[in-house]
PDB file of C-alpha atoms in Angstrom:
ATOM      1  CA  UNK A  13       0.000   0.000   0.000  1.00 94.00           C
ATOM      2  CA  UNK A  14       1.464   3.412  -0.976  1.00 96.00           C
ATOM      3  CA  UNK A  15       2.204   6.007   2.169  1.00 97.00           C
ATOM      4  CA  UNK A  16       0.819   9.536   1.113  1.00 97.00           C
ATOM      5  CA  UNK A  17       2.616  12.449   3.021  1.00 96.00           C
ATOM      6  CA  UNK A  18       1.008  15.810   3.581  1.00 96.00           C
ATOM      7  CA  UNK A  19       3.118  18.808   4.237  1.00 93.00           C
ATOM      8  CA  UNK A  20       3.265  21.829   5.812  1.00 89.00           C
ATOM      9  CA  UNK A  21       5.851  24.116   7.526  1.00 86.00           C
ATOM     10  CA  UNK A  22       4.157  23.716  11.091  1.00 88.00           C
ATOM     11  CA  UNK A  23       2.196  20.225  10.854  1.00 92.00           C
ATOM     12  CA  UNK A  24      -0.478  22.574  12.555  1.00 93.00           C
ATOM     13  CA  UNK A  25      -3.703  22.616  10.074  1.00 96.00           C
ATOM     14  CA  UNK A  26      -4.184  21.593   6.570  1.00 96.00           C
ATOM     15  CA  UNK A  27      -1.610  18.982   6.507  1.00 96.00           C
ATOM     16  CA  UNK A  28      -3.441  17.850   9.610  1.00 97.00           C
ATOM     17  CA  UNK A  29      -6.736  17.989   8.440  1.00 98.00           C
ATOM     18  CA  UNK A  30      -5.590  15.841   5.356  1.00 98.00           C
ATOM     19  CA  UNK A  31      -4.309  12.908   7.344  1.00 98.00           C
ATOM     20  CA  UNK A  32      -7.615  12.712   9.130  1.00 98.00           C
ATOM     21  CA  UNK A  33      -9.376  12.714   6.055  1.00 98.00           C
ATOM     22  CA  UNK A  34      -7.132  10.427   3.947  1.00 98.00           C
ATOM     23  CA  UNK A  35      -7.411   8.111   7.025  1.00 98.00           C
ATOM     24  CA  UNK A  36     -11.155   8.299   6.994  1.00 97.00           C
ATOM     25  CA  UNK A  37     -12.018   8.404   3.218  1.00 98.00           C
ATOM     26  CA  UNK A  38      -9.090   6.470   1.179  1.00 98.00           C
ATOM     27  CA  UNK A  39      -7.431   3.936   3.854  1.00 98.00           C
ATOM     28  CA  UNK A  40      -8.391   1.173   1.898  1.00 98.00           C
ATOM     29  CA  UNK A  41      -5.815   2.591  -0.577  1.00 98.00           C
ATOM     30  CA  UNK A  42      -3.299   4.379   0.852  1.00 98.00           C
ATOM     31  CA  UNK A  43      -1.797   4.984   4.425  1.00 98.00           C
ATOM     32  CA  UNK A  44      -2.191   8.675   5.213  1.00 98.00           C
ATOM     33  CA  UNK A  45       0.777  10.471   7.472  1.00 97.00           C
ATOM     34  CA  UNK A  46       1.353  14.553   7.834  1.00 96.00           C
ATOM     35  CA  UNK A  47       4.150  16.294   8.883  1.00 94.00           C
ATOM     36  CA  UNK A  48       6.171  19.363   8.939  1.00 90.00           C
ATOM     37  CA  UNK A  49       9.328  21.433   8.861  1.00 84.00           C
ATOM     38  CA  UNK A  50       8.964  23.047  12.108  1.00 85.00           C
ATOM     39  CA  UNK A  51       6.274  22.247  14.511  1.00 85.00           C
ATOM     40  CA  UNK A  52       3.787  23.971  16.852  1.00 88.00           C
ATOM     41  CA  UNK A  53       3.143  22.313  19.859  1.00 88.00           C
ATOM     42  CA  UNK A  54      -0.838  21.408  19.198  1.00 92.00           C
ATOM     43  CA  UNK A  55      -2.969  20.891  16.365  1.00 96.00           C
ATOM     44  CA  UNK A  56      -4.899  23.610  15.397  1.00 96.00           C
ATOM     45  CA  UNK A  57      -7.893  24.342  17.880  1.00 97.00           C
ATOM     46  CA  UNK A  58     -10.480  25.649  15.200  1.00 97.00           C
ATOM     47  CA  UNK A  59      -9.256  22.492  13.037  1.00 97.00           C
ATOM     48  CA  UNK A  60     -10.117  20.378  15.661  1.00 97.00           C
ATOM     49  CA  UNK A  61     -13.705  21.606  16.381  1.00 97.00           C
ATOM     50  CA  UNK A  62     -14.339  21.972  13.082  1.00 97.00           C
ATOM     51  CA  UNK A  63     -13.346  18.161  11.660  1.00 97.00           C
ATOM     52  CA  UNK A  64     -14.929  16.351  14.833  1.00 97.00           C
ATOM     53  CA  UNK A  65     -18.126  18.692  14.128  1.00 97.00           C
ATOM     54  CA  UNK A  66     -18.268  17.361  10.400  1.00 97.00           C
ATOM     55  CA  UNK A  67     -16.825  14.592   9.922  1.00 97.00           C
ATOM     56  CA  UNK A  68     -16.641  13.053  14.139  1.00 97.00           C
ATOM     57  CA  UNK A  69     -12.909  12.784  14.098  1.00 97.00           C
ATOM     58  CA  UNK A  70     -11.105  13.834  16.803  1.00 96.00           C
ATOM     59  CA  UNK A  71      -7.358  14.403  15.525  1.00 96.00           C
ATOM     60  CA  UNK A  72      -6.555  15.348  19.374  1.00 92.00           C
ATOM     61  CA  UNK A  73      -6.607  11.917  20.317  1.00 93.00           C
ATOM     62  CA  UNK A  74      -5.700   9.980  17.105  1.00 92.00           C
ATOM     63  CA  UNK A  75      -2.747  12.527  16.045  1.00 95.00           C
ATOM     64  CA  UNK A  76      -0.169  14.971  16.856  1.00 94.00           C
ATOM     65  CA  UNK A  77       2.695  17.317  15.311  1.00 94.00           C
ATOM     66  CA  UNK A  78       5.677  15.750  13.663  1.00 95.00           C
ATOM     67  CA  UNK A  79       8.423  16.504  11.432  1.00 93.00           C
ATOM     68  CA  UNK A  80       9.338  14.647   7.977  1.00 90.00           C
ATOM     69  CA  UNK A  81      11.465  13.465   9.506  1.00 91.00           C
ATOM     70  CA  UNK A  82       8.885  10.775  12.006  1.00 94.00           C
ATOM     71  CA  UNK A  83       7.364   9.256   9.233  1.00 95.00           C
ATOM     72  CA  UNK A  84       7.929   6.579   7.055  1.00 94.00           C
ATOM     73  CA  UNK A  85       9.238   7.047   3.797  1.00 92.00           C
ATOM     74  CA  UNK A  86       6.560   8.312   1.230  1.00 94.00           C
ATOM     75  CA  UNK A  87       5.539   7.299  -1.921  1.00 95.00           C
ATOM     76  CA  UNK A  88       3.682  10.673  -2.527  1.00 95.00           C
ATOM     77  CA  UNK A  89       4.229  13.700  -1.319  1.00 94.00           C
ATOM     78  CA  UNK A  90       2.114  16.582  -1.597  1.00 95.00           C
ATOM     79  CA  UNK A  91       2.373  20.751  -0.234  1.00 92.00           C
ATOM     80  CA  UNK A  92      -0.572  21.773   1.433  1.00 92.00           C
ATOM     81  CA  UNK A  93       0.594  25.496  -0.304  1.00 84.00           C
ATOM     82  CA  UNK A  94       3.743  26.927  -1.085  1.00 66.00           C
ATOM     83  CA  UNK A  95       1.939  30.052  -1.532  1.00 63.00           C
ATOM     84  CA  UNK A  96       2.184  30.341   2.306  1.00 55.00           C
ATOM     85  CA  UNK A  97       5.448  28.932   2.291  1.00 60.00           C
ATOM     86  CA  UNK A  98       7.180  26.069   0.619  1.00 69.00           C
ATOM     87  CA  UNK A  99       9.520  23.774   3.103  1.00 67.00           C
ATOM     88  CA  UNK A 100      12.158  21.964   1.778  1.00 68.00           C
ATOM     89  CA  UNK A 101      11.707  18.411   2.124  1.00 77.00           C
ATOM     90  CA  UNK A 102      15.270  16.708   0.217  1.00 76.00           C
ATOM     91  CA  UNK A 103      12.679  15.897  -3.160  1.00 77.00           C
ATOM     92  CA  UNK A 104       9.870  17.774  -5.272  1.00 80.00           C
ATOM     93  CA  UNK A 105       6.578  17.403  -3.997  1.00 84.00           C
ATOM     94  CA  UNK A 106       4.382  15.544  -6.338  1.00 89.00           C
ATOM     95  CA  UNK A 107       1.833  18.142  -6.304  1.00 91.00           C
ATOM     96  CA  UNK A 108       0.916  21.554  -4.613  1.00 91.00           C
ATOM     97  CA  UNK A 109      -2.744  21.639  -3.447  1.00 94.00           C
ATOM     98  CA  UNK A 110      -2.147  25.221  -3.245  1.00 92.00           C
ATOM     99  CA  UNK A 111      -4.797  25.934   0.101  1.00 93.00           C
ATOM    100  CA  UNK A 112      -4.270  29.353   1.273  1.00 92.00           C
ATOM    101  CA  UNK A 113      -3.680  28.327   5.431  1.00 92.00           C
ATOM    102  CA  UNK A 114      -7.316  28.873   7.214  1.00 95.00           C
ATOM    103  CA  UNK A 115      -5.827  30.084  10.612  1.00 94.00           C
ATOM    104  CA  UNK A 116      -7.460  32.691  12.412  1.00 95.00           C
ATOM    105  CA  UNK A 117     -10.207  32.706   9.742  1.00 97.00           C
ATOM    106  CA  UNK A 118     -13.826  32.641  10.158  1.00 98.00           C
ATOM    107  CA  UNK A 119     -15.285  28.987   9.995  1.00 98.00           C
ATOM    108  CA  UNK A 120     -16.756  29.079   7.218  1.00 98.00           C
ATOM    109  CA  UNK A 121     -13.208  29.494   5.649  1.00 97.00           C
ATOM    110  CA  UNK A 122     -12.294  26.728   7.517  1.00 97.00           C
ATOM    111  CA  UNK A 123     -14.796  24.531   6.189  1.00 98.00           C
ATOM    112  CA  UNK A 124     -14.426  25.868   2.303  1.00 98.00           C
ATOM    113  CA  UNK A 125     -10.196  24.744   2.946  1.00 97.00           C
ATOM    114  CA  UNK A 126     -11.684  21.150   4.803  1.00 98.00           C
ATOM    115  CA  UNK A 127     -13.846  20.905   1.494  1.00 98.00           C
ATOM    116  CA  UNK A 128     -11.163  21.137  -0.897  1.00 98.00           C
ATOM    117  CA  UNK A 129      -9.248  19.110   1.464  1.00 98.00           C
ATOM    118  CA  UNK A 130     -12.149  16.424   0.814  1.00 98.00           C
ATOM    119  CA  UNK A 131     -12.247  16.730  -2.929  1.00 98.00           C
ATOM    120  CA  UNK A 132      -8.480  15.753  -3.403  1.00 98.00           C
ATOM    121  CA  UNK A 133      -8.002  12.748  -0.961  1.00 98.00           C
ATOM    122  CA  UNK A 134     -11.563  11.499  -3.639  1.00 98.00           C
ATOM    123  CA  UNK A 135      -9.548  12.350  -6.293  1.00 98.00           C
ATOM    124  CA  UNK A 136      -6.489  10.836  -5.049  1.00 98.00           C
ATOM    125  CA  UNK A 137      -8.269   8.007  -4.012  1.00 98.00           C
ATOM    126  CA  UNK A 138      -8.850   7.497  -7.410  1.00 97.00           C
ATOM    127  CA  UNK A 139      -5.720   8.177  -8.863  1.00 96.00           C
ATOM    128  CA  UNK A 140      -4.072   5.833  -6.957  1.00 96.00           C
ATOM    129  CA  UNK A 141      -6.737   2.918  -7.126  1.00 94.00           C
TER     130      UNK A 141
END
């Protein structure tokens, strides 16, 4: 089964939010890890709320902040969005889902960034099907 790696600088939101999600909606075809250049110590609070609120996952007690450097070796690896800032990982990404970084944003931002989040683990799914 191919490992999928999400990245961000801070393993703090997206990246987190996609591991949840790949977990949930495409673990029958790939293993879903996030992870980070530099870390925050917690998970997003608003990301948290938010993703047990729609989807009943609570990342505080199935996940927490780590650097590339924890996880397995990945098969894919894809940038939450350079646009907010691009960490260097030792490879290229695979792709850039280019999400601007919902922090501090109303939640209805929040759930428009979860939403896209949604749409490529599907797509991804199918991809690597």
């Amino acid at each position: 089964m191919k490992k999928v790696a999400f990245i961000c600088v801070h393993n703090s939101c997206r990246s987190q939010i996609a591991e949840a999600l790949g977990k949930k909606l495409a673990a029958d075809v790939f293993e879903s890890y996030s992870a980070g250049t530099e870390l925050k110590d917690h998970i997003n609070p608003d990301a948290v709320r938010i993703l047990k609120n729609l989807y009943g996952i609570d990342m505080e007690k199935t996940q927490y902040n780590k650097l590339i450097t924890d996880i397995p070796k990945p098969d894919v690896v894809i940038s939450m969005g350079c646009e907010v800032g691009c960490p260097y990982i030792g490879r290229n990404f695979d792709a850039n889902w280019s999400l601007p970084d919902p922090t501090g944003q109303s939640d209805e931002v929040f759930e428009e960034v979860i939403k896209r989040i949604e749409e490529n683990i599907l797509e991804l799914k199918m991809r690597l099907s």
